[in-house]
Amino acid sequence: MTAIRLLLVDDDPLVRAGLSFMLGGADDIEVVGEAADGGEVEELVDRTRPDVVLMDIRMPGTDGLTATERLRGRPDAPQVVVLTTFHADEQVLRALRAGAAGFVLKDTPPAEIIDAVRRVAAGDPVLSPTVTRQLMQHAAGTAADTRHARARERLAALNDRERAVAVAVGKGLANAEIAARLFMSVATVKTHVSRILAKLDLNNRVQIALLAYDAGLLEDAEEH
């Protein structure tokens, strides 16, 4: 089995050392590089070719948000998981909108951080439904109306089945759960998700969930 190649980005050398020791001890994870600032990330990605980048959000030079936006704008970009000390942080939500595959708290148990890296490498976002709702509620503010209109306009490109899948993704359901709820095969669900990502020019399921929330689809679904 090919090991998951992981790049660590954090300005605290003690945090990096702890993460490197912990994650490097997993049989299927290889720490291929470390960076102390977001400005170092692109060069290191070119050199080490990681599958996943574990990215601190708050750094004194180039922060993790800027680094994530730059990285996810590149072709064949690695998946990004942001690190934070907060359960709900506007910067974290902006990172998710920029294409991060999820986030983990710095006080998360080691086994869960290892599992998060594995899941993201496999294409699954690391964001529980509870945390998703918390972040989305935190995002509501003065720009909500504008986001709502823009999201509705973008989602108009989807057909009815795709919209139903988008709503289910927004509720945090796994493919098997979506298949059972919408009476379709798991393979068909995966096809719909791929089409949604392509039609809306999104990077991952987290962004589908955020767009569905912005458009009010999750609230609409609860009313019916």
Rosetta silent file (secondary structure, phi, psi, omega in degrees, C-alpha in Angstrom):
SEQUENCE: MTAIRLLLVDDDPLVRAGLSFMLGGADDIEVVGEAADGGEVEELVDRTRPDVVLMDIRMPGTDGLTATERLRGRPDAPQVVVLTTFHADEQVLRALRAGAAGFVLKDTPPAEIIDAVRRVAAGDPVLSPTVTRQLMQHAAGTAADTRHARARERLAALNDRERAVAVAVGKGLANAEIAARLFMSVATVKTHVSRILAKLDLNNRVQIALLAYDAGLLEDAEEH
SCORE:     score description
SCORE:     0.000 S_00000001
   1 L     0.000  132.839  179.967    0.000    0.000    0.000 S_00000001
   2 L   -74.755  132.026 -179.056    1.309    3.430   -0.967 S_00000001
   3 L   -71.787  148.505  174.985    1.797    5.726    2.029 S_00000001
   4 E   -75.228  123.567 -179.433   -0.097    9.012    2.246 S_00000001
   5 E   -87.226  123.873 -171.498    2.382   11.829    1.669 S_00000001
   6 E  -123.723  134.519  174.357    1.808   14.607    4.223 S_00000001
   7 E  -111.671  128.958  179.812    3.137   18.175    4.474 S_00000001
   8 E  -100.935  132.638  178.959    2.941   19.946    7.868 S_00000001
   9 E  -130.977  109.986  179.104    2.576   23.747    8.023 S_00000001
  10 L  -160.883  138.768 -176.543    2.679   25.473   11.426 S_00000001
  11 L   -78.694  -12.169 -179.519    4.751   28.345   12.800 S_00000001
  12 L   -92.405  113.142 -177.983    5.188   26.636   16.194 S_00000001
  13 H   -62.720  -30.080  178.396    8.153   24.225   16.045 S_00000001
  14 H   -69.030  -39.423  177.561    6.858   22.282   19.050 S_00000001
  15 H   -64.633  -44.788  178.717    3.506   21.715   17.355 S_00000001
  16 H   -60.187  -43.404 -179.213    5.247   20.602   14.164 S_00000001
  17 H   -62.628  -43.168  179.711    7.499   18.236   16.109 S_00000001
  18 H   -64.839  -43.469  178.907    4.535   16.729   17.942 S_00000001
  19 H   -65.712  -41.502 -179.218    2.491   16.298   14.770 S_00000001
  20 H   -63.049  -43.545  179.406    5.453   14.849   12.898 S_00000001
  21 H   -63.946  -44.702 -176.224    6.140   12.320   15.665 S_00000001
  22 H   -69.615  -51.045 -175.326    2.489   11.356   15.961 S_00000001
  23 H   -74.213  -34.906  179.041    1.585   11.181   12.266 S_00000001
  24 H   -67.404  -16.488  178.829    4.912    9.742   11.173 S_00000001
  25 L   -79.912  -11.915  177.581    4.295    6.817   13.495 S_00000001
  26 L   -77.687  136.619 -176.134    1.340    5.648   11.396 S_00000001
  27 L   -61.329  -29.478 -173.172    2.283    2.858    8.983 S_00000001
  28 L  -105.695   14.197  179.438    0.395    4.431    6.065 S_00000001
  29 E  -127.007  132.955  177.239    1.472    8.089    6.503 S_00000001
  30 E  -122.523  118.393  176.176    4.797    9.625    5.496 S_00000001
  31 E   -78.867  111.232 -173.148    5.653   13.172    6.574 S_00000001
  32 E   -98.273   -6.745  179.470    7.487   14.483    3.510 S_00000001
  33 E  -178.395  162.806  178.205    8.102   18.060    4.639 S_00000001
  34 E  -137.159  147.121  177.422    7.498   20.835    7.141 S_00000001
  35 E  -137.242  146.291 -179.959    6.978   24.591    6.778 S_00000001
  36 L  -100.649   -3.684 -177.090    6.859   27.388    9.330 S_00000001
  37 L  -152.878  147.323 -179.538    4.994   29.859    7.124 S_00000001
  38 H   -61.840  -24.669  179.865    2.343   29.746    4.423 S_00000001
  39 H   -67.824  -15.936 -179.740    4.689   31.470    2.004 S_00000001
  40 H   -90.103   -9.311 -167.632    6.840   28.337    1.887 S_00000001
  41 H   -65.141  -49.087 -173.879    4.017   26.004    0.946 S_00000001
  42 H   -61.519  -41.877  179.233    3.939   26.192   -2.846 S_00000001
  43 H   -64.507  -40.784  179.261    7.661   25.600   -3.238 S_00000001
  44 H   -67.622  -36.722  177.578    7.520   22.678   -0.810 S_00000001
  45 H   -63.363  -42.965  177.427    4.503   21.202   -2.598 S_00000001
  46 H   -60.637  -36.043 -174.678    6.396   21.332   -5.891 S_00000001
  47 H   -83.704  -37.357 -172.772    9.362   19.618   -4.273 S_00000001
  48 H  -104.852  -16.354  178.406    7.678   16.998   -2.081 S_00000001
  49 L    51.416   59.783 -179.717    4.388   16.301   -3.925 S_00000001
  50 L   -74.989  157.175  172.340    2.198   15.676   -0.849 S_00000001
  51 L   -85.803  -33.270 -176.550   -1.264   14.137   -0.994 S_00000001
  52 E  -137.103  140.637  173.538   -2.457   16.155    2.030 S_00000001
  53 E  -115.637  123.506  175.500   -1.347   19.433    3.621 S_00000001
  54 E   -95.881  108.254 -163.953   -2.108   19.956    7.315 S_00000001
  55 E  -115.350  120.552  171.869   -2.247   23.757    7.464 S_00000001
  56 E   -68.969  142.521 -179.976   -2.244   26.080   10.473 S_00000001
  57 L   -81.300  -46.055 -172.155   -4.564   29.044    9.921 S_00000001
  58 L  -102.022  108.196  177.453   -2.828   31.697   12.000 S_00000001
  59 L  -134.601  148.010 -172.582    0.808   32.361   11.151 S_00000001
  60 L   -68.571  -25.329  179.272    2.716   35.650   11.429 S_00000001
  61 L   -92.219 -112.040  173.830    3.874   35.709    7.791 S_00000001
  62 L   -82.632  119.066 -175.427    1.605   34.316    5.084 S_00000001
  63 L   -75.614  169.564 -176.600   -1.410   32.885    6.898 S_00000001
  64 H   -66.636  -29.467  178.291   -3.002   29.549    6.192 S_00000001
  65 H   -63.810  -50.149  179.776   -6.028   31.088    4.488 S_00000001
  66 H   -62.291  -43.060 -179.984   -3.921   32.835    1.855 S_00000001
  67 H   -63.148  -38.834  178.791   -1.762   29.744    1.408 S_00000001
  68 H   -65.452  -44.060  179.350   -4.859   27.559    0.985 S_00000001
  69 H   -60.887  -43.532  179.388   -6.362   29.879   -1.624 S_00000001
  70 H   -64.771  -42.594 -175.660   -3.111   29.903   -3.595 S_00000001
  71 H   -68.671  -45.598 -176.286   -2.682   26.162   -3.339 S_00000001
  72 H   -72.921  -12.149  176.119   -6.209   25.159   -4.269 S_00000001
  73 L   -82.548   -5.624 -178.460   -6.061   27.420   -7.303 S_00000001
  74 L   -90.894  151.413  174.794   -3.332   25.224   -8.787 S_00000001
  75 L   -68.663  145.374  178.622   -3.969   22.184  -11.003 S_00000001
  76 L    55.769   38.379 -179.399   -3.646   18.832   -9.225 S_00000001
  77 L   -70.481  146.092  174.907   -3.456   20.569   -5.844 S_00000001
  78 L   -69.772  162.257  174.745   -3.164   18.384   -2.730 S_00000001
  79 E   -71.635  148.865 -179.451   -6.026   18.252   -0.273 S_00000001
  80 E  -122.165  130.060  171.001   -5.828   20.770    2.575 S_00000001
  81 E  -116.857  124.534 -177.451   -6.949   20.285    6.165 S_00000001
  82 E   -90.006  145.249  177.525   -6.760   23.417    8.284 S_00000001
  83 E  -102.700  137.897  178.917   -5.657   23.412   11.916 S_00000001
  84 E  -149.877  159.517  174.611   -7.312   25.699   14.425 S_00000001
  85 L   -99.410    0.191 -175.586   -7.725   26.217   18.150 S_00000001
  86 L  -114.469  146.234  176.673  -11.327   27.408   17.696 S_00000001
  87 L   -76.034  -33.064 -179.958  -14.542   25.463   17.123 S_00000001
  88 L  -139.391  114.993 -173.237  -16.047   28.254   15.013 S_00000001
  89 L  -141.289  127.464 -179.693  -13.784   30.738   13.324 S_00000001
  90 H   -55.784  -36.110  179.075  -14.577   33.025   10.383 S_00000001
  91 H   -65.915  -35.723  177.934  -11.124   32.322    8.988 S_00000001
  92 H   -64.160  -44.249 -179.412  -11.787   28.601    9.075 S_00000001
  93 H   -62.993  -39.889  177.254  -15.013   29.069    7.127 S_00000001
  94 H   -63.863  -36.050  177.626  -13.199   31.194    4.545 S_00000001
  95 H   -65.818  -39.075  178.262  -10.603   28.443    4.193 S_00000001
  96 H   -65.301  -39.908  177.425  -13.366   25.913    3.555 S_00000001
  97 H   -65.736  -29.326  179.778  -14.850   28.180    0.906 S_00000001
  98 H   -76.616  -10.921  176.667  -11.396   28.425   -0.645 S_00000001
  99 L   121.063    5.295  175.820  -11.326   24.650   -1.075 S_00000001
 100 L   -64.342  146.424 -176.252   -9.996   23.137    2.155 S_00000001
 101 L   -84.497   -1.431  179.139  -11.332   19.628    2.715 S_00000001
 102 E   152.107 -168.017  177.715  -12.121   20.268    6.371 S_00000001
 103 E  -148.438  157.184  173.318  -10.505   21.162    9.650 S_00000001
 104 E  -130.253  146.659  176.293   -9.259   19.626   12.860 S_00000001
 105 E   -80.556  148.367 -177.674   -8.819   21.233   16.244 S_00000001
 106 L   -67.517  -19.057  177.815   -5.319   21.283   17.700 S_00000001
 107 L   -97.739   14.256  177.223   -6.559   19.518   20.813 S_00000001
 108 L   -65.314  137.974  177.525   -8.110   16.681   18.783 S_00000001
 109 L   -54.874  143.732 -177.276   -7.006   13.216   20.030 S_00000001
 110 H   -51.293  -43.959 -178.487   -4.090   11.800   17.990 S_00000001
 111 H   -60.771  -34.419 -179.093   -6.072    8.871   16.608 S_00000001
 112 H   -74.489  -33.625  176.301   -8.712   11.253   15.232 S_00000001
 113 H   -66.719  -42.851  177.136   -6.104   13.462   13.532 S_00000001
 114 H   -60.639  -44.122  179.111   -4.594   10.381   11.900 S_00000001
 115 H   -63.337  -36.893  179.338   -8.067    9.285   10.804 S_00000001
 116 H   -62.610  -43.941  178.562   -8.740   12.774    9.416 S_00000001
 117 H   -61.740  -43.795  179.645   -5.630   12.611    7.228 S_00000001
 118 H   -62.851  -44.102 -178.173   -6.642    9.179    5.963 S_00000001
 119 H   -64.478  -44.665 -179.463  -10.196   10.265    5.204 S_00000001
 120 H   -64.813  -40.098  177.899   -9.156   13.386    3.328 S_00000001
 121 H   -61.317  -30.030  179.856   -6.607   11.419    1.315 S_00000001
 122 L   -85.661   -2.156  177.379   -9.462    9.072    0.361 S_00000001
 123 L    96.908    8.855  179.564  -11.599   12.008   -0.799 S_00000001
 124 L  -102.086  130.599  179.034  -13.895   12.367    2.221 S_00000001
 125 L   -69.440  148.771  179.199  -14.225   15.784    3.897 S_00000001
 126 E  -102.748   83.616 -178.071  -13.426   16.037    7.602 S_00000001
 127 L  -159.594  109.793 -179.000  -16.411   17.987    8.848 S_00000001
 128 L   -73.647  156.598  177.490  -19.170   16.538   10.987 S_00000001
 129 H   -55.427  -37.683  179.973  -22.761   17.714   10.444 S_00000001
 130 H   -63.551  -46.869 -179.387  -22.708   19.387   13.871 S_00000001
 131 H   -68.069  -37.099  177.546  -19.564   21.350   13.104 S_00000001
 132 H   -57.838  -48.403 -179.920  -20.848   22.176    9.616 S_00000001
 133 H   -62.316  -40.206 -178.759  -23.989   23.739   11.071 S_00000001
 134 H   -62.574  -44.952  179.489  -21.959   25.636   13.662 S_00000001
 135 H   -66.273  -40.859 -179.268  -19.666   27.137   11.051 S_00000001
 136 H   -65.203  -40.408  176.396  -22.545   27.994    8.745 S_00000001
 137 H   -62.984  -39.228  179.760  -24.420   29.759   11.534 S_00000001
 138 H   -64.044  -28.440 -176.176  -21.230   31.648   12.360 S_00000001
 139 H   -78.493  -19.703 -177.892  -21.008   32.789    8.731 S_00000001
 140 L   -62.073  133.513 -177.442  -24.407   34.448    8.717 S_00000001
 141 L  -174.746 -153.533 -173.510  -24.029   38.201    8.650 S_00000001
 142 L   -65.269  -23.598 -177.915  -24.359   41.351    6.600 S_00000001
 143 L   -93.088    7.822 -173.859  -23.372   39.587    3.355 S_00000001
 144 H   -61.776  -43.601 -178.130  -25.966   36.819    3.788 S_00000001
 145 H   -62.933  -41.526  179.014  -28.492   38.258    1.299 S_00000001
 146 H   -64.906  -45.218  178.016  -25.864   38.660   -1.397 S_00000001
 147 H   -60.733  -40.157 -179.033  -24.557   35.148   -0.838 S_00000001
 148 H   -59.742  -49.215 -178.091  -28.116   33.806   -0.934 S_00000001
 149 H   -63.860  -43.770 -179.023  -28.880   35.369   -4.325 S_00000001
 150 H   -66.083  -39.974  179.956  -25.577   34.297   -5.851 S_00000001
 151 H   -65.558  -42.259  178.259  -25.911   30.743   -4.530 S_00000001
 152 H   -60.361  -40.718 -179.852  -29.459   30.426   -5.898 S_00000001
 153 H   -64.427  -42.635 -179.766  -28.242   31.610   -9.280 S_00000001
 154 H   -67.207  -41.524 -176.405  -25.397   29.080   -9.360 S_00000001
 155 H   -71.990  -11.843  176.969  -27.563   26.168   -8.234 S_00000001
 156 L   -62.768  -17.869  179.371  -30.029   26.861  -11.047 S_00000001
 157 L   -73.785  -13.199 -176.618  -27.599   24.885  -13.235 S_00000001
 158 L   -90.391  148.708  172.506  -28.537   21.661  -11.408 S_00000001
 159 L   -84.476  179.068 -172.972  -31.412   19.360  -12.289 S_00000001
 160 H   -62.475  -41.152 -178.367  -33.868   18.146   -9.649 S_00000001
 161 H   -68.369  -40.169  178.605  -31.942   14.982   -8.739 S_00000001
 162 H   -64.283  -38.875  177.322  -28.679   16.857   -8.476 S_00000001
 163 H   -64.269  -39.485  178.567  -30.311   19.437   -6.221 S_00000001
 164 H   -63.836  -39.994  177.290  -31.641   16.654   -4.000 S_00000001
 165 H   -66.573  -40.576  179.035  -28.152   15.179   -3.746 S_00000001
 166 H   -60.628  -40.960  177.693  -26.710   18.625   -2.994 S_00000001
 167 H   -63.348  -43.276 -179.808  -29.177   19.045   -0.126 S_00000001
 168 H   -64.398  -40.808  175.788  -28.264   15.617    1.253 S_00000001
 169 H   -61.121  -41.551  179.394  -24.559   16.449    1.039 S_00000001
 170 H   -62.370  -26.166  178.170  -25.326   19.696    2.860 S_00000001
 171 L   -85.268    0.460  176.974  -26.891   17.702    5.684 S_00000001
 172 L    83.468   16.192 -178.609  -23.646   15.777    6.085 S_00000001
 173 L   -77.166  143.831  175.222  -24.962   12.448    4.784 S_00000001
 174 L   -78.778  166.717 -176.993  -22.532    9.854    3.445 S_00000001
 175 H   -56.900  -42.483 -179.200  -23.006    8.382   -0.037 S_00000001
 176 H   -64.219  -38.086  178.570  -24.670    5.230    1.288 S_00000001
 177 H   -67.993  -39.806  177.796  -27.118    7.295    3.348 S_00000001
 178 H   -63.891  -42.865  179.991  -27.928    9.499    0.363 S_00000001
 179 H   -59.666  -44.302  179.953  -28.492    6.419   -1.786 S_00000001
 180 H   -66.589  -39.748 -177.113  -30.940    4.940    0.721 S_00000001
 181 H   -71.670  -36.757 -175.090  -32.806    8.215    1.185 S_00000001
 182 H  -102.230    6.531  175.955  -33.108    9.030   -2.526 S_00000001
 183 L    57.278   54.421  175.763  -33.605    5.424   -3.730 S_00000001
 184 L  -142.698  167.402  179.845  -30.553    5.236   -5.961 S_00000001
 185 L   -77.746  160.242  176.849  -27.323    3.256   -6.009 S_00000001
 186 H   -61.893  -38.207  178.678  -24.140    4.474   -4.332 S_00000001
 187 H   -61.324  -39.064  178.922  -22.500    4.587   -7.769 S_00000001
 188 H   -67.745  -38.829  176.521  -25.264    6.891   -9.008 S_00000001
 189 H   -59.487  -46.962 -179.907  -24.809    9.150   -5.985 S_00000001
 190 H   -60.134  -39.041  178.456  -21.077    9.396   -6.718 S_00000001
 191 H   -63.824  -44.283  178.624  -21.859   10.265  -10.339 S_00000001
 192 H   -62.019  -42.947  179.982  -24.266   13.014   -9.255 S_00000001
 193 H   -61.556  -43.711  179.260  -21.707   14.433   -6.803 S_00000001
 194 H   -61.500  -40.819  179.342  -19.050   14.482   -9.540 S_00000001
 195 H   -67.499  -38.772  177.648  -21.439   16.280  -11.900 S_00000001
 196 H   -62.071  -45.910  179.496  -22.357   18.829   -9.233 S_00000001
 197 H   -59.936  -43.216 -178.354  -18.682   19.575   -8.598 S_00000001
 198 H   -68.710  -45.706 -177.697  -18.029   19.951  -12.329 S_00000001
 199 H   -63.518  -37.471 -174.322  -21.121   22.070  -13.076 S_00000001
 200 H   -99.333    1.841  178.910  -20.530   24.457  -10.174 S_00000001
 201 L    56.173   50.685  179.279  -16.720   24.497  -10.435 S_00000001
 202 L  -109.000  160.793 -177.285  -16.305   23.340   -6.828 S_00000001
 203 L   -93.304  -33.243 -173.109  -13.446   21.410   -5.237 S_00000001
 204 L  -160.435  178.391 -175.853  -15.173   19.138   -2.739 S_00000001
 205 H   -65.813  -29.939  178.546  -18.309   18.167   -0.828 S_00000001
 206 H   -59.922  -42.207  179.697  -17.738   20.793    1.846 S_00000001
 207 H   -67.515  -33.746  173.601  -18.178   23.515   -0.753 S_00000001
 208 H   -60.784  -45.323 -179.307  -21.390   21.848   -1.970 S_00000001
 209 H   -61.235  -43.481 -179.626  -22.684   21.947    1.603 S_00000001
 210 H   -65.374  -40.301  179.956  -21.783   25.611    2.026 S_00000001
 211 H   -67.788  -40.277  177.671  -23.420   26.571   -1.276 S_00000001
 212 H   -62.266  -39.196  177.938  -26.581   24.635   -0.411 S_00000001
 213 H   -66.306  -47.576 -179.773  -26.721   26.451    2.910 S_00000001
 214 H   -57.288  -36.459 -178.010  -26.154   29.865    1.310 S_00000001
 215 L   -78.619   -7.920 -179.300  -28.979   29.172   -1.147 S_00000001
 216 L    81.769   11.467 -178.094  -31.361   28.265    1.682 S_00000001
 217 H   -66.358  -33.821 -179.411  -31.839   24.721    0.413 S_00000001
 218 H   -69.414  -37.847  176.445  -31.291   23.146    3.816 S_00000001
 219 H   -67.934  -41.121  178.178  -33.941   25.386    5.380 S_00000001
 220 H   -59.142  -41.553 -177.187  -36.297   24.655    2.480 S_00000001
 221 H   -65.408  -35.178 -178.355  -35.834   20.914    2.988 S_00000001
 222 H   -70.265  -24.175 -177.096  -36.679   21.153    6.697 S_00000001
 223 H   -80.562  -16.746 -176.697  -39.970   22.902    5.907 S_00000001
 224 L  -103.123    0.000    0.000  -41.193   20.046    3.708 S_00000001
